[in-house]
XYZ file of C-alpha atoms in Angstrom:
636
model
C -53.495 -48.151 -75.221
C -54.125 -51.294 -77.241
C -51.118 -53.368 -78.272
C -50.474 -55.431 -81.354
C -51.728 -58.971 -80.844
C -48.989 -61.610 -80.618
C -50.652 -64.400 -82.604
C -49.881 -65.908 -85.051
C -46.334 -64.819 -84.197
C -43.841 -67.350 -82.806
C -40.845 -65.973 -80.912
C -37.776 -68.232 -80.940
C -35.331 -67.268 -78.197
C -31.779 -68.463 -77.612
C -30.824 -69.259 -74.004
C -27.112 -68.640 -73.390
C -26.147 -64.933 -73.316
C -29.700 -64.058 -74.383
C -32.258 -65.382 -71.901
C -29.411 -65.426 -69.371
C -26.432 -63.116 -69.075
C -23.867 -65.926 -69.359
C -22.992 -69.115 -71.253
C -24.325 -72.077 -69.236
C -21.701 -74.622 -70.288
C -18.866 -72.200 -69.501
C -20.282 -71.563 -66.041
C -20.821 -75.290 -65.435
C -17.129 -75.843 -66.125
C -16.215 -73.034 -63.749
C -18.318 -74.626 -60.975
C -17.214 -78.210 -61.593
C -13.507 -77.345 -61.672
C -13.442 -75.450 -58.370
C -10.209 -76.413 -56.615
C -8.670 -77.884 -59.750
C -5.234 -76.293 -60.334
C -5.994 -76.185 -64.058
C -9.430 -74.566 -63.582
C -8.497 -71.209 -65.117
C -6.758 -72.823 -68.079
C -9.589 -75.261 -68.872
C -12.398 -72.710 -68.414
C -10.525 -70.267 -70.635
C -10.202 -72.928 -73.330
C -13.923 -73.763 -73.136
C -14.846 -70.079 -73.437
C -12.542 -69.712 -76.416
C -14.253 -72.634 -78.161
C -17.700 -71.218 -77.250
C -16.865 -67.869 -78.831
C -15.602 -69.481 -82.027
C -18.798 -71.521 -82.266
C -20.989 -68.465 -81.669
C -19.303 -66.462 -84.433
C -19.450 -69.324 -86.939
C -15.682 -69.745 -87.233
C -15.800 -73.230 -85.687
C -18.101 -76.140 -86.504
C -20.844 -76.216 -83.884
C -20.804 -80.014 -83.574
C -17.048 -79.932 -83.006
C -17.454 -77.036 -80.572
C -19.993 -78.945 -78.475
C -17.972 -82.156 -78.532
C -14.727 -80.437 -77.508
C -16.310 -78.414 -74.701
C -18.118 -81.350 -73.114
C -14.898 -83.393 -73.367
C -13.152 -80.799 -71.215
C -15.845 -81.018 -68.531
C -15.566 -83.095 -65.408
C -18.975 -82.538 -63.846
C -21.915 -84.349 -62.257
C -25.549 -83.729 -61.305
C -24.605 -81.838 -58.146
C -22.706 -79.317 -60.270
C -25.717 -78.960 -62.584
C -27.883 -78.222 -59.536
C -25.428 -75.513 -58.462
C -25.478 -74.111 -61.985
C -29.286 -73.914 -61.976
C -29.237 -71.866 -58.780
C -26.565 -69.597 -60.268
C -28.401 -69.106 -63.574
C -31.674 -68.184 -61.856
C -29.824 -65.136 -60.576
C -28.400 -64.397 -64.018
C -31.585 -64.049 -66.063
C -31.108 -61.046 -68.343
C -32.454 -57.852 -66.799
C -34.809 -57.045 -69.656
C -36.336 -60.555 -69.523
C -36.975 -60.144 -65.806
C -38.519 -56.722 -66.455
C -40.890 -58.210 -69.019
C -41.861 -61.292 -67.024
C -45.534 -60.404 -67.403
C -45.302 -60.452 -71.204
C -43.416 -63.770 -71.177
C -45.944 -65.387 -68.828
C -48.933 -64.143 -70.859
C -47.511 -65.429 -74.153
C -45.480 -68.421 -72.972
C -47.193 -70.778 -75.413
C -45.919 -68.745 -78.378
C -42.347 -68.554 -77.041
C -39.887 -71.312 -77.919
C -36.497 -71.665 -76.292
C -34.229 -73.173 -78.946
C -30.721 -73.673 -77.630
C -27.602 -75.656 -78.288
C -27.210 -75.792 -74.517
C -28.754 -78.434 -72.255
C -32.297 -78.972 -71.053
C -30.884 -80.204 -67.741
C -30.282 -76.619 -66.622
C -32.388 -74.618 -69.113
C -35.840 -75.972 -68.209
C -35.649 -75.082 -64.456
C -34.450 -71.566 -65.300
C -36.988 -70.610 -67.987
C -39.766 -72.112 -65.857
C -39.096 -69.180 -63.464
C -40.684 -66.904 -66.087
C -43.520 -69.275 -66.948
C -42.202 -71.030 -70.050
C -43.268 -74.706 -70.061
C -40.756 -77.532 -70.478
C -42.456 -78.641 -73.710
C -41.419 -75.336 -75.308
C -37.734 -75.918 -74.589
C -35.635 -77.541 -77.322
C -32.057 -78.284 -76.303
C -29.495 -81.026 -75.803
C -29.458 -83.505 -72.890
C -26.571 -84.895 -70.854
C -25.832 -88.585 -70.342
C -24.960 -89.643 -66.769
C -23.440 -92.764 -65.209
C -24.748 -94.500 -62.074
C -22.889 -92.028 -59.829
C -24.397 -89.027 -61.590
C -21.241 -88.074 -63.482
C -21.707 -86.515 -66.913
C -20.351 -88.962 -69.473
C -21.463 -87.194 -72.625
C -24.655 -86.195 -74.400
C -27.290 -87.497 -76.782
C -25.616 -87.451 -80.207
C -28.921 -88.212 -81.929
C -30.392 -84.885 -80.810
C -30.696 -82.536 -83.786
C -29.320 -79.663 -81.697
C -26.013 -81.459 -81.172
C -25.249 -81.276 -84.882
C -24.139 -78.583 -87.300
C -27.086 -76.390 -88.347
C -29.038 -78.194 -85.640
C -31.349 -75.258 -85.011
C -32.250 -75.195 -88.680
C -33.097 -78.897 -88.647
C -35.109 -78.504 -85.460
C -37.236 -75.637 -86.807
C -37.794 -77.490 -90.083
C -39.193 -80.380 -88.063
C -41.544 -78.106 -86.086
C -43.164 -76.649 -89.231
C -44.314 -73.498 -87.467
C -47.177 -71.580 -89.069
C -47.351 -67.795 -89.198
C -44.626 -65.236 -88.508
C -41.413 -66.469 -86.849
C -39.031 -64.019 -85.155
C -35.693 -65.166 -83.766
C -33.869 -63.458 -80.894
C -30.301 -64.499 -80.210
C -26.645 -63.565 -79.950
C -24.999 -66.274 -82.054
C -24.431 -67.179 -85.680
C -26.540 -70.346 -85.270
C -29.506 -68.094 -84.477
C -28.968 -66.130 -87.685
C -28.888 -69.395 -89.661
C -32.643 -69.740 -89.069
C -33.207 -66.497 -90.978
C -30.704 -67.475 -93.646
C -32.534 -70.777 -94.166
C -35.841 -68.962 -94.674
C -37.358 -70.440 -91.498
C -37.663 -67.075 -89.741
C -39.142 -63.835 -91.015
C -36.761 -61.697 -88.981
C -33.579 -62.140 -86.946
C -32.976 -59.836 -83.974
C -29.349 -59.708 -82.769
C -29.579 -59.465 -78.975
C -26.708 -57.378 -77.537
C -27.682 -56.815 -73.905
C -25.004 -59.219 -72.698
C -22.613 -59.671 -75.626
C -22.264 -58.150 -79.068
C -20.629 -60.090 -81.872
C -19.849 -58.070 -84.986
C -20.376 -60.937 -87.418
C -23.825 -61.589 -85.914
C -24.859 -57.932 -85.703
C -23.996 -57.403 -89.365
C -26.415 -60.175 -90.376
C -29.376 -58.979 -88.275
C -32.620 -57.395 -89.439
C -32.577 -55.438 -86.176
C -30.062 -55.022 -83.368
C -31.843 -55.053 -80.003
C -29.890 -54.150 -76.852
C -32.763 -55.439 -74.711
C -36.027 -57.358 -74.884
C -37.770 -54.001 -74.354
C -36.417 -52.873 -77.727
C -37.715 -56.013 -79.463
C -41.180 -55.533 -77.955
C -41.180 -51.817 -78.813
C -40.227 -52.412 -82.454
C -43.040 -54.924 -82.826
C -45.676 -52.940 -80.924
C -46.022 -55.582 -78.206
C -46.922 -55.012 -74.551
C -43.859 -54.295 -72.436
C -42.643 -53.068 -69.074
C -41.179 -49.859 -70.513
C -43.200 -47.396 -72.574
C -40.004 -46.403 -74.391
C -36.890 -48.627 -74.455
C -34.249 -47.201 -72.146
C -31.570 -48.471 -74.503
C -32.661 -45.602 -76.772
C -32.271 -43.008 -74.018
C -28.843 -41.365 -73.865
C -27.190 -40.408 -70.591
C -24.181 -38.069 -70.664
C -22.094 -37.945 -67.470
C -19.301 -35.375 -67.203
C -16.369 -34.623 -64.910
C -15.643 -38.241 -63.985
C -18.628 -38.779 -61.695
C -18.465 -41.819 -59.415
C -18.742 -45.294 -61.027
C -21.840 -45.939 -58.895
C -23.685 -43.451 -61.113
C -22.583 -45.169 -64.307
C -23.599 -48.558 -62.913
C -27.015 -47.261 -61.798
C -27.929 -46.064 -65.283
C -26.469 -49.076 -67.099
C -28.332 -51.457 -64.801
C -31.561 -49.750 -65.861
C -30.619 -50.288 -69.503
C -29.777 -46.700 -70.476
C -27.151 -45.803 -73.069
C -24.382 -44.165 -70.993
C -21.385 -42.030 -71.985
C -18.883 -40.930 -69.328
C -16.343 -38.144 -69.889
C -13.537 -37.430 -67.423
C -13.310 -33.683 -67.904
C -15.607 -30.666 -68.011
C -16.926 -29.182 -71.256
C -17.086 -25.558 -72.340
C -20.223 -24.133 -73.885
C -19.420 -25.037 -77.491
C -18.288 -28.548 -76.555
C -21.417 -29.141 -74.492
C -23.670 -28.030 -77.352
C -21.990 -30.617 -79.549
C -22.103 -33.474 -77.004
C -25.634 -32.878 -75.746
C -27.210 -33.901 -79.070
C -29.998 -36.452 -78.403
C -29.108 -36.607 -74.684
C -32.074 -37.035 -72.330
C -30.234 -37.162 -68.991
C -27.229 -34.943 -68.230
C -24.970 -35.322 -65.192
C -22.323 -32.741 -64.329
C -20.341 -31.341 -61.434
C -19.228 -27.792 -60.706
C -16.991 -26.958 -63.696
C -19.434 -27.426 -66.570
C -21.887 -24.570 -67.134
C -25.321 -25.431 -68.493
C -26.229 -22.053 -69.977
C -29.264 -20.654 -71.749
C -27.331 -20.805 -75.016
C -26.843 -24.556 -74.575
C -30.459 -25.159 -73.536
C -32.009 -23.237 -76.425
C -29.868 -25.023 -79.022
C -31.756 -27.654 -81.082
C -29.254 -30.284 -79.899
C -30.716 -30.010 -76.383
C -34.302 -30.628 -77.509
C -34.476 -34.110 -75.940
C -33.055 -33.102 -72.547
C -35.487 -34.126 -69.791
C -33.541 -33.857 -66.540
C -30.179 -32.763 -65.141
C -28.242 -34.049 -62.166
C -25.701 -31.843 -60.370
C -23.293 -34.282 -58.704
C -22.432 -31.685 -56.063
C -24.151 -29.326 -53.649
C -24.347 -26.174 -55.746
C -26.422 -25.544 -58.851
C -25.214 -22.063 -59.779
C -23.509 -23.572 -62.848
C -26.971 -24.433 -64.220
C -29.479 -21.951 -65.605
C -32.326 -23.219 -63.430
C -34.876 -20.744 -64.728
C -34.305 -21.697 -68.350
C -34.449 -25.379 -67.432
C -37.835 -24.803 -65.795
C -39.075 -22.889 -68.841
C -38.242 -25.931 -70.957
C -39.694 -28.538 -68.592
C -36.278 -29.871 -67.532
C -36.123 -31.009 -63.906
C -32.839 -30.421 -62.041
C -31.649 -32.417 -59.029
C -28.574 -32.056 -56.822
C -26.968 -33.641 -53.759
C -27.407 -31.060 -50.996
C -26.151 -33.217 -48.140
C -24.028 -36.018 -49.574
C -20.600 -34.406 -49.196
C -21.313 -32.207 -46.175
C -19.281 -34.275 -43.712
C -16.262 -34.372 -46.009
C -16.133 -30.565 -46.306
C -16.618 -30.194 -42.566
C -13.739 -32.532 -41.692
C -11.374 -30.839 -44.139
C -12.273 -27.408 -42.755
C -11.491 -28.447 -39.183
C -8.270 -30.154 -40.273
C -7.100 -27.087 -42.185
C -7.678 -24.843 -39.152
C -5.391 -27.050 -37.087
C -2.782 -27.262 -39.863
C -2.679 -23.486 -40.313
C -2.565 -22.489 -36.661
C 0.307 -24.928 -36.084
C 2.078 -23.899 -39.311
C 2.258 -27.582 -40.230
C 2.449 -27.035 -43.984
C 5.557 -24.841 -43.749
C 7.264 -27.141 -41.234
C 6.563 -30.188 -43.390
C 8.035 -28.457 -46.457
C 11.204 -27.654 -44.502
C 11.479 -31.196 -43.195
C 11.410 -32.505 -46.775
C 14.283 -30.113 -47.476
C 16.235 -31.522 -44.499
C 15.584 -28.598 -42.110
C 14.763 -29.518 -38.493
C 12.742 -26.593 -37.137
C 11.493 -27.652 -33.706
C 9.855 -24.557 -32.251
C 6.598 -23.525 -30.565
C 6.819 -19.970 -31.906
C 3.587 -18.901 -33.630
C 2.032 -22.316 -32.981
C -1.297 -22.347 -31.172
C -4.218 -24.546 -30.172
C -7.619 -23.863 -31.691
C -9.262 -24.407 -28.297
C -10.568 -21.157 -26.869
C -10.330 -19.296 -30.177
C -13.236 -17.569 -31.904
C -14.506 -19.126 -35.128
C -16.529 -16.927 -37.458
C -18.701 -18.772 -39.959
C -19.950 -16.826 -42.980
C -22.949 -18.904 -43.994
C -24.820 -21.189 -41.593
C -26.309 -23.834 -43.848
C -25.748 -27.591 -43.854
C -21.954 -27.317 -43.745
C -21.753 -24.281 -41.487
C -23.995 -25.824 -38.827
C -22.003 -29.087 -38.751
C -18.727 -27.188 -38.423
C -20.352 -25.201 -35.631
C -21.149 -28.337 -33.628
C -17.734 -29.969 -34.089
C -15.769 -26.760 -33.487
C -17.660 -26.156 -30.257
C -16.896 -29.718 -29.168
C -13.202 -28.880 -29.705
C -13.515 -25.899 -27.360
C -13.923 -23.056 -29.851
C -16.311 -20.131 -29.496
C -18.572 -20.114 -32.549
C -20.115 -17.059 -34.189
C -22.000 -16.977 -37.466
C -23.519 -14.583 -39.941
C -26.181 -15.507 -42.510
C -28.525 -13.342 -44.545
C -31.309 -15.817 -43.714
C -32.537 -16.099 -40.136
C -31.090 -19.379 -38.797
C -31.488 -21.151 -35.469
C -28.165 -21.288 -33.592
C -26.990 -24.752 -32.559
C -25.407 -25.297 -29.151
C -23.766 -22.142 -27.840
C -23.155 -20.574 -31.272
C -23.976 -16.871 -31.439
C -25.515 -15.058 -34.392
C -23.956 -11.774 -35.506
C -26.123 -8.993 -36.845
C -23.727 -8.045 -39.627
C -20.746 -9.375 -41.549
C -18.620 -6.580 -40.135
C -19.472 -7.598 -36.558
C -18.433 -11.181 -37.294
C -15.155 -10.241 -38.982
C -14.201 -7.849 -36.167
C -14.214 -10.570 -33.497
C -13.174 -13.822 -35.266
C -9.729 -15.442 -34.944
C -10.742 -17.845 -37.749
C -12.978 -16.875 -40.666
C -14.468 -19.716 -42.717
C -16.724 -19.152 -45.735
C -19.648 -21.488 -46.434
C -22.007 -19.577 -48.720
C -23.734 -20.731 -51.899
C -22.821 -19.753 -55.443
C -25.509 -17.175 -56.161
C -24.318 -14.087 -58.064
C -25.207 -11.892 -55.097
C -22.349 -13.583 -53.224
C -19.708 -12.551 -55.766
C -16.723 -10.847 -54.097
C -18.406 -10.579 -50.710
C -14.914 -10.670 -49.213
C -12.666 -7.937 -50.604
C -10.228 -5.263 -49.467
C -12.703 -3.603 -47.099
C -13.771 -6.895 -45.489
C -10.140 -7.898 -44.889
C -9.581 -4.516 -43.225
C -12.367 -5.347 -40.743
C -10.661 -8.580 -39.695
C -8.290 -8.988 -36.742
C -4.569 -8.967 -37.428
C -3.100 -12.464 -37.912
C -6.487 -13.965 -38.735
C -6.759 -17.480 -40.198
C -8.884 -17.419 -43.367
C -10.598 -20.340 -45.139
C -12.699 -20.543 -48.286
C -14.224 -23.934 -49.127
C -17.418 -22.548 -50.687
C -17.182 -20.901 -54.125
C -14.244 -19.360 -55.950
C -15.985 -16.129 -56.925
C -16.897 -15.068 -53.380
C -13.376 -13.767 -52.604
C -11.365 -11.084 -54.421
C -8.079 -12.940 -54.888
C -5.885 -9.788 -55.245
C -7.296 -8.473 -51.947
C -6.528 -11.819 -50.264
C -2.971 -11.793 -51.663
C -2.438 -8.264 -50.304
C -3.838 -9.271 -46.896
C -1.470 -12.262 -46.703
C 1.586 -10.235 -47.720
C 0.755 -7.468 -45.235
C 0.379 -9.933 -42.381
C -3.308 -9.204 -41.854
C -3.965 -12.843 -42.756
C -1.539 -15.137 -40.909
C -2.598 -18.277 -42.772
C -5.097 -19.203 -45.463
C -6.615 -22.364 -46.887
C -8.313 -22.048 -50.262
C -10.058 -24.953 -51.989
C -12.053 -23.080 -54.657
C -10.972 -20.488 -57.220
C -12.555 -18.086 -59.737
C -10.812 -19.907 -62.583
C -10.110 -23.614 -62.267
C -8.553 -26.065 -64.749
C -11.126 -28.154 -66.605
C -8.970 -31.282 -66.350
C -5.998 -32.541 -64.345
C -3.794 -31.974 -67.390
C -4.177 -28.187 -67.316
C -1.850 -25.973 -65.263
C -3.325 -24.229 -62.219
C -2.542 -20.521 -62.448
C -3.270 -18.247 -59.485
C -1.609 -15.379 -57.577
C -1.785 -17.360 -54.332
C 0.858 -19.821 -55.484
C 4.085 -19.630 -53.504
C 2.777 -17.535 -50.595
C 3.793 -18.584 -47.043
C 1.429 -20.551 -44.793
C -1.123 -20.826 -47.581
C -2.628 -24.253 -48.235
C -4.077 -24.617 -51.736
C -6.220 -27.640 -52.557
C -7.758 -28.469 -55.963
C -11.487 -28.167 -55.145
C -11.478 -31.384 -53.102
C -13.584 -30.301 -50.129
C -16.200 -32.914 -50.997
C -13.834 -35.285 -52.756
C -13.702 -38.293 -50.493
C -14.573 -41.817 -51.507
C -17.508 -41.757 -49.101
C -18.882 -38.455 -50.367
C -18.499 -39.256 -54.041
C -20.043 -42.700 -53.541
C -22.981 -41.088 -51.716
C -23.441 -38.529 -54.489
C -23.033 -41.251 -57.112
C -25.973 -43.085 -55.561
C -28.161 -40.168 -54.436
C -28.338 -38.130 -57.652
C -28.995 -41.070 -60.037
C -31.715 -42.287 -57.666
C -33.503 -38.936 -58.029
C -33.061 -38.883 -61.803
C -34.285 -42.463 -62.136
C -37.332 -41.744 -59.984
C -38.197 -38.915 -62.352
C -37.626 -41.002 -65.484
C -39.301 -44.175 -64.222
C -42.033 -42.782 -62.024
C -42.402 -39.078 -62.737
C -41.517 -38.102 -59.152
C -39.841 -34.709 -58.760
C -39.293 -34.740 -54.992
C -35.980 -32.990 -54.259
C -35.887 -31.022 -57.513
C -34.383 -27.541 -57.150
C -36.370 -25.905 -59.981
C -39.565 -27.900 -60.479
C -42.935 -28.499 -58.787
C -42.184 -31.207 -56.198
C -44.343 -34.321 -56.317
C -43.633 -37.656 -54.662
C -45.709 -40.172 -56.592
C -46.825 -43.703 -55.726
C -45.540 -46.639 -57.806
C -47.247 -47.148 -61.149
C -49.394 -50.284 -61.008
C -51.847 -51.640 -63.608
C -52.152 -48.261 -65.299
C -50.553 -45.883 -67.751
C -49.159 -42.626 -66.354
C -49.537 -39.471 -68.429
C -47.190 -36.612 -67.465
C -48.139 -33.091 -68.597
C -45.753 -30.174 -67.999
C -47.103 -26.744 -68.878
C -46.797 -23.028 -68.240
C -48.825 -22.174 -65.148
C -51.898 -20.613 -66.729
C -55.539 -20.763 -65.548
C -57.759 -23.535 -66.907
C -55.186 -26.042 -68.131
C -56.221 -28.771 -65.689
C -59.802 -28.337 -66.875
C -58.677 -28.702 -70.499
C -56.763 -31.878 -69.655
C -59.769 -33.393 -67.908
C -62.075 -32.368 -70.747
C -59.922 -34.477 -73.080
C -60.230 -37.441 -70.712
C -63.975 -36.948 -70.491
C -64.328 -36.689 -74.272
C -62.744 -40.136 -74.727
C -64.346 -41.608 -71.593
C -60.983 -42.395 -70.018
C -61.088 -44.082 -66.616
C -58.885 -41.982 -64.305
C -57.315 -44.035 -61.519
C -55.397 -41.193 -59.866
C -54.441 -37.595 -60.548
C -51.785 -35.309 -59.012
C -51.059 -31.615 -59.519
C -48.356 -29.251 -58.269
C -47.374 -25.802 -59.510
C -44.690 -23.188 -59.084
C -45.138 -19.565 -60.069
C -44.176 -20.421 -63.660
C -44.805 -24.137 -64.157
C -47.585 -26.650 -63.686
C -47.120 -30.415 -63.457
C -50.119 -32.726 -63.841
C -49.778 -36.494 -63.511
C -52.746 -38.678 -64.416
C -52.891 -42.462 -63.993
C -55.420 -43.995 -66.374
C -56.690 -47.448 -67.260
C -54.540 -49.203 -69.858
C -57.117 -49.163 -72.639
C -57.599 -45.773 -74.287
C -57.569 -44.183 -77.702
C -54.245 -43.094 -79.140
C -55.892 -39.843 -80.225
C -55.977 -38.703 -76.623
C -52.197 -38.343 -76.592
C -52.173 -35.979 -79.553
C -54.909 -33.827 -78.039
C -53.063 -33.517 -74.710
C -49.901 -32.457 -76.520
C -51.813 -29.804 -78.474
C -53.201 -28.060 -75.382
C -51.977 -24.469 -75.472
C -49.031 -23.699 -73.125
C -47.925 -27.355 -73.041
C -44.148 -27.579 -72.498
C -43.579 -31.338 -72.442
C -45.682 -34.472 -72.410
C -44.669 -38.098 -71.902
C -46.177 -41.462 -70.998
C -45.078 -44.199 -68.637
C -46.343 -47.787 -68.738
């Protein structure tokens, strides 16, 4: 697709907190004062003066003079600063390095900072030294900074204005910056537009004066129809993360430039409908239900993908998501080990009656007795469900000397010496320990009830770390009170509080030798960190690349990186002839196809086509109008 030509546009860019993420002079002070007992105090004072200068509440000339006076630095510190700043180039500038290199001659760096460290940094992205306008330090014979050139226009009040007046630029002039001195160029009539850059810092007084507020360089390029790394600025894409997902997830999306909102608790249906407005990426755990009612509401029209930060996806209407072209991803393995370890630990705790003895000890009762206290070695463990968690428990339990039996509706290969039972009744008849590890499908609702407890041995140990609705709680309560169940550990419940502030209400409270945990089977730092990295990685692959590998409801495609092409993504109902219609459109406009990929499910087709960058915009409208199209998007 052709882009707006840059010329005769001049782009004037500030350096500190715009081209780089930090203020150079502040960081120079921090480096130079290492080991100085007053480092924190002096650096804090310099930053305070910087901020006042940037907001226009302090004369710039005075600000520069006072900050340099507080410095005690030399060339070696400047060299260290240069190395530091090269690693602090703003993310969106690094992303759009190609644009900057191609149009370097039309880009001017106009800064009240210092050429000494600015030139080596901007040169990394191809901007020549002649296009950098900034102050310069004065040094003594030993390389110590003694001051700066007071004759330089940029050392004075309204220095940027004076500098641009002297340059007499022809054509359009756009200014990108974070400070009041950048806005002054617009105020003086020397710039056609001022773009307040907020990727690194946002100053209210500056934002209020701007023609446009741009949270990234991508946004600036998008507004002006210029070539860019992102087809659509990620700062415009909303991410909603619920149920206090791990900070790694928040960081992953923010690093990519997305607009992120994190909520600690779960949302009910009405609340989710309200919050999902304009959201493109939704992340949730097990307590929030993404229902058909939510998905069909107009507020959910922009939803593109969903991440379940847990193993199960029964809380998500997967079929409706597929109907609407919404890809869903989960973390099927990330918390497996955590659930396994807790399960084994709970077996030991229950068979030794540790919970009851600990409670008595806290009450001052010394109950040293071996009565009703047993080893788990040599006992029979019955696993209901032999998936990722069940198989790992099987291996570890066998290593501890237990006999392992399992029952699963799907034919599974037994690991080690584990034995498969032909029915649930057979398993329950022989097991000393029964541990549930089934998924959350509706067919598994109340699979353990009064009859199933009657099949179990007397004094059985019972665990449920799978889903709350798979056990009839009244039947479990009766089995515990009757002595059929000697001890129980329950981590999941049919009704769970949405937040930590709500009271947990359940009939199991107060029963002897019953360990109740608040759905924490997978809640370890390791597991949550793994999930916080795994799920965002899948969502970002889909958003950035179109890949759907690992999706639980979508045609799975693992795509190569996008290079020197535009990627057109077409999601449609799986009907005959759609691929032919897509290719007819390409043929009509003589589009050069670089690569094409297709995968279907019973209901949905997913066609990805990489094409040469130059093509008619009309092609996009025709692809969208193909009958049975669900969603269409482009990636640059």
